[in-house]
mmCIF file of C-alpha atoms in Angstrom:
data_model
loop_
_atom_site.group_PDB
_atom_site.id
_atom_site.type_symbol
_atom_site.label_atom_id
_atom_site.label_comp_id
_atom_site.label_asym_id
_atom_site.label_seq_id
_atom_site.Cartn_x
_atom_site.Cartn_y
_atom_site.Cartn_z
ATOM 1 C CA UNK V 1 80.728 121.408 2.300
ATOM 2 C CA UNK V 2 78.313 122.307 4.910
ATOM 3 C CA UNK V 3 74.928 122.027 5.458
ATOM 4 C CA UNK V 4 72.709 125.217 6.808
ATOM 5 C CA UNK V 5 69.988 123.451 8.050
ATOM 6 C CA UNK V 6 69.967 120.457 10.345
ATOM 7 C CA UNK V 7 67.574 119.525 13.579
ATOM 8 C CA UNK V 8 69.124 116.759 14.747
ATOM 9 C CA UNK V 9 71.001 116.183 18.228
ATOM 10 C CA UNK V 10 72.887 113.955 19.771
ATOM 11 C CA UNK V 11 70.294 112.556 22.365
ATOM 12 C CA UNK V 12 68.518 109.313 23.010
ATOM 13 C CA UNK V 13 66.497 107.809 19.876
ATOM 14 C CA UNK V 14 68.899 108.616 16.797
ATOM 15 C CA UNK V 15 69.093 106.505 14.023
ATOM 16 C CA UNK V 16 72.395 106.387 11.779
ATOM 17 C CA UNK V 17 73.952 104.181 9.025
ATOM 18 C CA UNK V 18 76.286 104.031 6.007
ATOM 19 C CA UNK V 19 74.385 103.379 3.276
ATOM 20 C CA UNK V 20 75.991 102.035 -0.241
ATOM 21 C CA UNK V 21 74.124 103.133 -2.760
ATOM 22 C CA UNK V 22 75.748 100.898 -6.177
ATOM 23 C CA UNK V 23 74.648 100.025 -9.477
ATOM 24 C CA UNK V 24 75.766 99.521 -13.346
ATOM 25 C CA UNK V 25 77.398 102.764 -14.639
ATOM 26 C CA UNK V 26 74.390 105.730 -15.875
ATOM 27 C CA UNK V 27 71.788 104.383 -13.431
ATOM 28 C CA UNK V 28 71.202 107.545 -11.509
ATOM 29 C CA UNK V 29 72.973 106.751 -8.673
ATOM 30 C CA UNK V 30 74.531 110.402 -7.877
ATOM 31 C CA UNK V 31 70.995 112.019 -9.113
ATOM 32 C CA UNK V 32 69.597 109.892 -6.086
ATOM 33 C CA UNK V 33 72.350 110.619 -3.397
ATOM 34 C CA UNK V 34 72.112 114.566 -4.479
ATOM 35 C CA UNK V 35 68.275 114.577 -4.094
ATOM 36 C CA UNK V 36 68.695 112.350 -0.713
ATOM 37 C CA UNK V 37 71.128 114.340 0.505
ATOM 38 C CA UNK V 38 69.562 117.562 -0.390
ATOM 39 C CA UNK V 39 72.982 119.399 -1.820
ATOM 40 C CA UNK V 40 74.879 118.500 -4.587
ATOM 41 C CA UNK V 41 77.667 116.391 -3.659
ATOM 42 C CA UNK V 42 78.190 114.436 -6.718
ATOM 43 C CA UNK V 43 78.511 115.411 -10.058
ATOM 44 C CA UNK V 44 75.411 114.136 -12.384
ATOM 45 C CA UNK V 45 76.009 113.471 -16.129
ATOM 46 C CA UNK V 46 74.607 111.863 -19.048
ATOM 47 C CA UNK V 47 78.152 109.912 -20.279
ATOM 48 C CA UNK V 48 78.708 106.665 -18.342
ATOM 49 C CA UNK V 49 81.373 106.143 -15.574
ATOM 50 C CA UNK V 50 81.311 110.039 -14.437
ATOM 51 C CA UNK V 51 81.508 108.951 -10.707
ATOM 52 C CA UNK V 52 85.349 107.652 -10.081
ATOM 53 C CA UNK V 53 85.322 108.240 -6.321
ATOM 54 C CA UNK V 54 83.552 106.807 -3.815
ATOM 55 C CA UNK V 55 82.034 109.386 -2.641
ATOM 56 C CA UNK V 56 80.363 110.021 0.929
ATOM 57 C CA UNK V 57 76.681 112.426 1.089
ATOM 58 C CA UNK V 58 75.742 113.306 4.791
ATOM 59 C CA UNK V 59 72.196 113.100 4.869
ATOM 60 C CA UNK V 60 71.545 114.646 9.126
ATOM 61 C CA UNK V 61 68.100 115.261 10.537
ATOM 62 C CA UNK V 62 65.561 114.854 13.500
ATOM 63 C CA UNK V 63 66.039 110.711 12.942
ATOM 64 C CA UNK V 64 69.474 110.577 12.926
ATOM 65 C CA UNK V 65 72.014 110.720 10.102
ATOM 66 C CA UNK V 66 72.453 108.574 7.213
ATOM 67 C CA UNK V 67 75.642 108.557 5.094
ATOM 68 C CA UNK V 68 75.754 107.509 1.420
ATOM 69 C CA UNK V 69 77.969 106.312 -0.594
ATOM 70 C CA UNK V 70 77.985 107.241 -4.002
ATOM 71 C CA UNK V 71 79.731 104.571 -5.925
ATOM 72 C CA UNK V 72 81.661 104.539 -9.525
ATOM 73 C CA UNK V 73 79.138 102.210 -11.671
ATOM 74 C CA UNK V 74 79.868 98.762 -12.606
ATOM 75 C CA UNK V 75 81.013 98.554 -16.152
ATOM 76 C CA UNK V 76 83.774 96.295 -18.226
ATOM 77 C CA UNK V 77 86.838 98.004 -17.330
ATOM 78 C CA UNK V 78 89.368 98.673 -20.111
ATOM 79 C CA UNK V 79 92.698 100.200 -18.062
ATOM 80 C CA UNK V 80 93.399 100.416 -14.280
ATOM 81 C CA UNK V 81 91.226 103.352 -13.644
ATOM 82 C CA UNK V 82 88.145 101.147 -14.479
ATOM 83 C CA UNK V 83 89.260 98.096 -12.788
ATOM 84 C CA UNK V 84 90.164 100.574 -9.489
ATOM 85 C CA UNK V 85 86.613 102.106 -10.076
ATOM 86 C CA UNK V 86 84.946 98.221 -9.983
ATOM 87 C CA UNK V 87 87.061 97.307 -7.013
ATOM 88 C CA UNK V 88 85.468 100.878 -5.547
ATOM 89 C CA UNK V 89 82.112 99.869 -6.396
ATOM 90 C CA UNK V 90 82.125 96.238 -4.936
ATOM 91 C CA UNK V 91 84.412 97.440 -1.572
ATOM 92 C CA UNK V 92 81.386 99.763 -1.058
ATOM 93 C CA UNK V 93 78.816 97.118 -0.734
ATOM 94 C CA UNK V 94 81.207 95.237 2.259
ATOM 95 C CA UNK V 95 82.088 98.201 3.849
ATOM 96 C CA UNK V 96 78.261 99.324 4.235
ATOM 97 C CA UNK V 97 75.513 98.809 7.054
ATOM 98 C CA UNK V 98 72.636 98.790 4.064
ATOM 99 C CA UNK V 99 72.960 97.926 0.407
ATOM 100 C CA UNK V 100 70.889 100.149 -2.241
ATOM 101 C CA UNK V 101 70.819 98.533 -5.791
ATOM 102 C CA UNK V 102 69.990 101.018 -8.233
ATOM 103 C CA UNK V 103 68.141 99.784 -11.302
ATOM 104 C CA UNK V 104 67.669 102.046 -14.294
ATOM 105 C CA UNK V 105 64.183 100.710 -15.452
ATOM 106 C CA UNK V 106 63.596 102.773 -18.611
ATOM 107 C CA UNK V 107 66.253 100.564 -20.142
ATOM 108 C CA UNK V 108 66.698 96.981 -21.161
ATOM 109 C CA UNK V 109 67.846 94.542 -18.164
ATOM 110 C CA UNK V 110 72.179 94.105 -18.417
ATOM 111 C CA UNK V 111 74.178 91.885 -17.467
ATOM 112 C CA UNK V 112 76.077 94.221 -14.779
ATOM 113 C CA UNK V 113 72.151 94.620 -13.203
ATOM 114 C CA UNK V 114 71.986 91.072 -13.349
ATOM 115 C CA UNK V 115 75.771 91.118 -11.402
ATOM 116 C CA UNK V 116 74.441 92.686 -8.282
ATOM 117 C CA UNK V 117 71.450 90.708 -8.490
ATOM 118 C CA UNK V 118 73.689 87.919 -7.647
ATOM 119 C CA UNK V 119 75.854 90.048 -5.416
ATOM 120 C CA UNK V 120 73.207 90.334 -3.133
ATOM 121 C CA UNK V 121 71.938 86.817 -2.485
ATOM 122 C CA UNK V 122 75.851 86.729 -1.106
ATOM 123 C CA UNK V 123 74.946 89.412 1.285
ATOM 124 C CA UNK V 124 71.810 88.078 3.488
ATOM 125 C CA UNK V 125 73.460 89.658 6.828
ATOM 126 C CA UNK V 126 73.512 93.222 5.086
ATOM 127 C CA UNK V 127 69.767 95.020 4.529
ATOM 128 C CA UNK V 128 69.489 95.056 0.617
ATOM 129 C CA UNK V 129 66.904 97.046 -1.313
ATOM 130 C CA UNK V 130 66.449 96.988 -4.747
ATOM 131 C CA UNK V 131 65.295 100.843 -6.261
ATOM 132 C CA UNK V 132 63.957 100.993 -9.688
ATOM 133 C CA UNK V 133 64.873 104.084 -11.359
ATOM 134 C CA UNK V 134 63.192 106.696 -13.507
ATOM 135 C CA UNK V 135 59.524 105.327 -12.792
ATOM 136 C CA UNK V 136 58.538 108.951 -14.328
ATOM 137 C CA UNK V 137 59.948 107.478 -17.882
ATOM 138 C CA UNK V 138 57.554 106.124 -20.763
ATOM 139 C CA UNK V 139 59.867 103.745 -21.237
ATOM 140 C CA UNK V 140 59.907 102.614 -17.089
ATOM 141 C CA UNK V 141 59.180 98.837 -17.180
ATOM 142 C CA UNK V 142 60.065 96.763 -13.276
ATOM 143 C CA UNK V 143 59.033 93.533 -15.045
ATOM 144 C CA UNK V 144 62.127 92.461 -16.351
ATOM 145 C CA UNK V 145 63.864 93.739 -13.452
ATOM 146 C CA UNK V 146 61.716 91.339 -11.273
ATOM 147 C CA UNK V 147 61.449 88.718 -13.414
ATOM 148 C CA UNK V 148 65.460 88.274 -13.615
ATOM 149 C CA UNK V 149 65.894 88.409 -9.645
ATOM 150 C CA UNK V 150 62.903 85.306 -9.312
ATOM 151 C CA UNK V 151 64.718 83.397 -11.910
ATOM 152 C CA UNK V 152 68.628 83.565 -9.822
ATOM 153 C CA UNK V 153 66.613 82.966 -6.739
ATOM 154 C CA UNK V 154 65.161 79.510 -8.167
ATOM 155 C CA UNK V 155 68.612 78.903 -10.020
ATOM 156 C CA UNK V 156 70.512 79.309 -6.173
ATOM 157 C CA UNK V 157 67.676 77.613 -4.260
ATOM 158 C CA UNK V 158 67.256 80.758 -1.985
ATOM 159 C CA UNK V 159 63.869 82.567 -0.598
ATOM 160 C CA UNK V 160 65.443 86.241 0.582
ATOM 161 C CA UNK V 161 62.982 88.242 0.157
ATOM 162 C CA UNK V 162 64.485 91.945 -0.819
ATOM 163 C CA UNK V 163 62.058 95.291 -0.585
ATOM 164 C CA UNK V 164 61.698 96.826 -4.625
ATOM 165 C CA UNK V 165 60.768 100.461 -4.631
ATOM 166 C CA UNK V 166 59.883 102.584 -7.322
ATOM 167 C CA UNK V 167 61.605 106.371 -7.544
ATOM 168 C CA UNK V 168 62.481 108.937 -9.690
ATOM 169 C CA UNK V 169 66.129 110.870 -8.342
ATOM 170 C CA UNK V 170 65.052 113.185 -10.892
ATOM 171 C CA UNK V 171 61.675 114.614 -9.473
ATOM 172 C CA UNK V 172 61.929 112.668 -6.135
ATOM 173 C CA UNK V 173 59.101 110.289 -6.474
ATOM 174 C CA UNK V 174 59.487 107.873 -4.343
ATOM 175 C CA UNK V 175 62.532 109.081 -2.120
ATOM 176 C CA UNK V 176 60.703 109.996 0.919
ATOM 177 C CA UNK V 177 59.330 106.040 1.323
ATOM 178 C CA UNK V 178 63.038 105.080 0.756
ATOM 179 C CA UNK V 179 64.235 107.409 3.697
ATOM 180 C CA UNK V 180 61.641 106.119 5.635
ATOM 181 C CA UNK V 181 62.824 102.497 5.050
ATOM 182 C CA UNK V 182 66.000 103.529 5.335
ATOM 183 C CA UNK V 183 66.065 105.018 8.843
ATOM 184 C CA UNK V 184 63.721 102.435 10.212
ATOM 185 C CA UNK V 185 66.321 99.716 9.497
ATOM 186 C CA UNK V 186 69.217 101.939 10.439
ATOM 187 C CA UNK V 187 70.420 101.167 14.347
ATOM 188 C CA UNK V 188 70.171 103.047 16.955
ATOM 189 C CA UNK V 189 73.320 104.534 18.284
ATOM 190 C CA UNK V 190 74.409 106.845 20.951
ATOM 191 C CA UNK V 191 75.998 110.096 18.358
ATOM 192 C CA UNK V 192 76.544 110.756 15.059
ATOM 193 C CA UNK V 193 78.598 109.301 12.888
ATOM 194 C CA UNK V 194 79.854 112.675 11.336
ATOM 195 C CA UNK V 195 79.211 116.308 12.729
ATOM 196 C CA UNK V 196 76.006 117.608 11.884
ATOM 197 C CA UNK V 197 76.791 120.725 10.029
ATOM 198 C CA UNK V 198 78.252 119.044 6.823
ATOM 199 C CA UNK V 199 76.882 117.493 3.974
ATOM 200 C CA UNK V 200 80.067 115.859 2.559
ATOM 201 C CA UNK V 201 83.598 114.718 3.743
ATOM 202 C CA UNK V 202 85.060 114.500 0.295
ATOM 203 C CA UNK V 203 88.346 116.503 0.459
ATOM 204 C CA UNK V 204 87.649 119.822 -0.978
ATOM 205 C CA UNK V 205 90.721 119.182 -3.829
ATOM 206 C CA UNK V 206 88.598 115.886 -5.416
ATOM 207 C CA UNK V 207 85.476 117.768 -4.849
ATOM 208 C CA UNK V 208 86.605 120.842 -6.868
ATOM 209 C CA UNK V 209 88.557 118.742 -9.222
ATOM 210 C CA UNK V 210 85.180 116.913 -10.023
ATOM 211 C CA UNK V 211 83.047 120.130 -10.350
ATOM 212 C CA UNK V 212 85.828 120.989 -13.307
ATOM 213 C CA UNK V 213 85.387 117.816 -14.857
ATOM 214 C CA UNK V 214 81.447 118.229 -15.276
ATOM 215 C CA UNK V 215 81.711 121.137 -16.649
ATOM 216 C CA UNK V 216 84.181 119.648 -19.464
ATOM 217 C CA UNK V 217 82.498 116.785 -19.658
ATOM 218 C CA UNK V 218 78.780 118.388 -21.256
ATOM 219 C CA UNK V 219 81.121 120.442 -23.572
ATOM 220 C CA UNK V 220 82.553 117.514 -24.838
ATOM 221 C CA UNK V 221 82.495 113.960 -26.600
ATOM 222 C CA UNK V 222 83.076 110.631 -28.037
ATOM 223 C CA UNK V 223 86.475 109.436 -25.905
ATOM 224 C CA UNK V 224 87.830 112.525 -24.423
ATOM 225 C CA UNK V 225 85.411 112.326 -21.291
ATOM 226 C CA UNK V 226 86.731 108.765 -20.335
ATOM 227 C CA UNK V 227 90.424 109.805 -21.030
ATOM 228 C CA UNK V 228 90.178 113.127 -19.063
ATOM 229 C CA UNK V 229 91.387 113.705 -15.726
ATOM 230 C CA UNK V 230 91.807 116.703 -13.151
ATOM 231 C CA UNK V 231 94.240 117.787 -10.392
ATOM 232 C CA UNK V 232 93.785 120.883 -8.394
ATOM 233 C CA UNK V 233 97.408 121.500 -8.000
ATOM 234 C CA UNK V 234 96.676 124.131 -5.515
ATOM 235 C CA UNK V 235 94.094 126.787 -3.528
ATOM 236 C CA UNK V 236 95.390 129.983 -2.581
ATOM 237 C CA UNK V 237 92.592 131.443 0.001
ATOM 238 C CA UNK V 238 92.984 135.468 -0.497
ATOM 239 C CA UNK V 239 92.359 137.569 2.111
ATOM 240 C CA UNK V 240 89.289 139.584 0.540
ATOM 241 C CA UNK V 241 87.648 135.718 0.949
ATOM 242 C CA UNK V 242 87.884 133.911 -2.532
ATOM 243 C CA UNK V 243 89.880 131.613 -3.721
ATOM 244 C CA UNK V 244 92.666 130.818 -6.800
ATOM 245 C CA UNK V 245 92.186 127.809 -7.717
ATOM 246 C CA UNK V 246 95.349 126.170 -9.770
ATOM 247 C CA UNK V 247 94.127 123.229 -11.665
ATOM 248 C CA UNK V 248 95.979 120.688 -14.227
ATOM 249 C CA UNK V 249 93.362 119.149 -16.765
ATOM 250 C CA UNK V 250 95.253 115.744 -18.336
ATOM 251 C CA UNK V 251 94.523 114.579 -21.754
ATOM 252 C CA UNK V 252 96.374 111.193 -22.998
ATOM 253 C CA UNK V 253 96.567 112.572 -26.944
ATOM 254 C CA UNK V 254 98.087 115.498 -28.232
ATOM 255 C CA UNK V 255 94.822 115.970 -30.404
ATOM 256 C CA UNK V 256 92.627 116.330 -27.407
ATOM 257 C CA UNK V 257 94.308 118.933 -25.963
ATOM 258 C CA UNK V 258 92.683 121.268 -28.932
ATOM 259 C CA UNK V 259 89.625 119.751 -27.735
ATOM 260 C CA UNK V 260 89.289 120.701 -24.504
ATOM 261 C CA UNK V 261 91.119 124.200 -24.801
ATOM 262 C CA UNK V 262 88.012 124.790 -27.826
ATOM 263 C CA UNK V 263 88.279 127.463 -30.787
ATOM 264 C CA UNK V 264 89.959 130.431 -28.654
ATOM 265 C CA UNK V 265 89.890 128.693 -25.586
ATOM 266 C CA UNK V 266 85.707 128.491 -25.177
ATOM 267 C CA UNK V 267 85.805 125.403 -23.619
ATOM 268 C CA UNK V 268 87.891 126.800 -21.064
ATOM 269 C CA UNK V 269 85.886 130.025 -20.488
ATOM 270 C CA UNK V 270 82.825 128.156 -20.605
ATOM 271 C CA UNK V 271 84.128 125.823 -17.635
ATOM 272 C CA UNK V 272 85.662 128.796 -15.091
ATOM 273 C CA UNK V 273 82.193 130.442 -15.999
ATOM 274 C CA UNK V 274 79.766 127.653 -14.804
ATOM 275 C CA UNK V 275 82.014 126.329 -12.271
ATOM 276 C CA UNK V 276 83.510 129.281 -10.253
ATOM 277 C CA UNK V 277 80.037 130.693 -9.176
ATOM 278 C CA UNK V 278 79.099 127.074 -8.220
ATOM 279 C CA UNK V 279 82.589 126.590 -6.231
ATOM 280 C CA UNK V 280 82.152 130.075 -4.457
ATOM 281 C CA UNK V 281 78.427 129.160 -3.146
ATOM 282 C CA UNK V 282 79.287 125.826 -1.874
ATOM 283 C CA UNK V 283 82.453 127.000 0.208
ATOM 284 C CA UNK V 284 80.620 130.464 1.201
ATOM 285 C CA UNK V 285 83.236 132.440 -0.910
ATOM 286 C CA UNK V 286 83.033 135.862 -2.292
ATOM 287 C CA UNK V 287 84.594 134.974 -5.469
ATOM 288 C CA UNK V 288 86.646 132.020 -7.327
ATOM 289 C CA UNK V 289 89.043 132.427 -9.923
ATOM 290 C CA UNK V 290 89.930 128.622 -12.048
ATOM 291 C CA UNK V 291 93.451 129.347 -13.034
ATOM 292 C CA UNK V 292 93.373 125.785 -15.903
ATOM 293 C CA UNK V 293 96.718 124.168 -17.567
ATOM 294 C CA UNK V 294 95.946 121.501 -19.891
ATOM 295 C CA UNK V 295 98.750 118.824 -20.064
ATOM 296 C CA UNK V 296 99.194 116.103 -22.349
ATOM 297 C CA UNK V 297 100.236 112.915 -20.219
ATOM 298 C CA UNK V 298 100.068 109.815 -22.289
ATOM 299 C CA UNK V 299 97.914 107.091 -20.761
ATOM 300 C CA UNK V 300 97.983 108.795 -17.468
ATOM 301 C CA UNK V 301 95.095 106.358 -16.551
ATOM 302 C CA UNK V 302 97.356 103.710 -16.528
ATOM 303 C CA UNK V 303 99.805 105.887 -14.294
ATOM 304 C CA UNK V 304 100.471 104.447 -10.613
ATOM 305 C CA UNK V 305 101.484 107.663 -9.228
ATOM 306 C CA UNK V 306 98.923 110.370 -11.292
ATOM 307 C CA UNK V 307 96.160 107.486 -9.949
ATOM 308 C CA UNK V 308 96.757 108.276 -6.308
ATOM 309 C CA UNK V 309 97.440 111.668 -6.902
ATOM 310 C CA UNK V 310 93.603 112.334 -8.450
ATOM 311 C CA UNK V 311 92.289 110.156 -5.684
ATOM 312 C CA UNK V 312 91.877 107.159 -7.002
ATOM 313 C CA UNK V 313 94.345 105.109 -5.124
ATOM 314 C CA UNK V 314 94.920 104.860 -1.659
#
């Protein structure tokens, strides 16, 4: 997807880094990366473990360039999706020039918070910050939050000292001090790590396939969102400038198939009508047309092949 307006250039003075921005699953990790980034580049919802890819947000301007990673969130994985979404989530983190812990601090303190609490005091070579979440909450409470990090650090016998900052991704409290903090530790380097015009390398097939899945996923509930997957089988680019857009929706049960199609196929109608619009304006299309097939695959999540054809796997 590109971006329309960037000032950067490739002279003397540029700043640029890849940023991991991690967490425990629902912390607002995307939110953030979207309002850093400026553009929505990954989808935002209210279930836990909506992220599965790791996905990169190209963040260019007058400083230099700095290029996020939005991670799956840490959670207790039940098949090899989730375990393949961890590994994502943790491979970020070593990958990464900078480390952003994302706290959601309008809820109780849990154990996968406390996780990369500990995950960082293994990463002293690798600039850490610690972002507390949803400070415009009435629930918003660092204390805990703080309190846990001083107790590992006297447990382990270490002094790092690690910046906390307080945002919202939702209004953008806070997110200008984080770029700030952000490009002041990035390095200086000679270019660009990606071309200044775009906003997002994610291959336009996962990204579309993930716009899909938002939609379906605010229509619908209980287990079908975690046992729901989508392949964008393929994109026929017509000459009047749209696009048909051929997509396979996988269910693992026969009975959620129902689901998603909805009395008369609403579900359905209500996804190609919120997403095609969206799909057209981000690729500067004149039109989109969602052509869905819902399949029933049985524990497709568990399905070498399906896995690394969604994106999953390598």
């Amino acid at each position: 997807m590109a971006k329309n307006d960037t000032t950067a250039s490739a002279s003397g003075g540029l700043r640029a880094a890849m940023v991991a921005v991690v967490g425990r699953t629902n912390s607002g990790k995307s939110t953030l990366v979207n309002r850093l980034v400026g553009e929505k580049v990954s989808i935002v919802s209210g279930m836990e473990q909506t992220t599965r890819n790791r996905i990169r947000g190209i963040l260019t301007e007058s400083r230099g360039q700095l290029v996020f990673l939005d991670t799956p969130g840490a959670h207790k994985a039940e098949n090899e999706l989730g375990t393949l979404m961890n590994r994502m989530a943790r491979g970020a983190g070593e990958s990464a020039d900078m480390l952003v812990i994302v706290f959601d601090a309008s809820a109780p303190l849990r154990m996968e918070d406390e996780g990369w609490m500990s995950r960082a005091t293994r990463s002293e070579d690798c600039p850490t910050f610690f972002l507390l979440n949803k400070a415009d909450a009435p629930s918003f409470d660092p204390a805990p939050f703080k309190a846990a990090w001083e107790k590992l650090c006297a447990e382990k016998g270490i002094s790092r000292k690690i910046p906390w900052l307080e945002v919202s991704a939702e209004t953008g409290l806070g997110c200008e001090a984080l770029l700030e903090m952000l490009f002041s530790y990035a390095p200086e380097v000679p270019e660009l790590l990606f071309p200044e015009d775009i906003v997002s390398d994610f291959p336009r097939k996962l990204a579309i396939a993930d716009i899909l899945r938002e939609k379906l996923i605010r229509r619908l509930y209980q287990e079908v969102p975690h046992e729901l997957g989508v392949r964008i089988d393929s994109i026929i680019e017509n000459p009047d400038n749209t696009w048909t857009v051929n997509a396979t929706i996988l269910v693992n049960r026969a009975s959620q198939k129902g689901m998603v199609i909805g009395n008369k196929g609403r579900n359905l109608r209500a996804m190609k009508r919120s997403s095609e619009p969206e799909i057209a304006e981000a690729y500067g299309l004149d039109g989109c047309k969602i052509v869905p097939f819902v399949r029933v695959e049985p524990k497709w999540f568990k399905n070498h092949f399906i896995l690394k054809e969604l994106g999953y796997k390598e």
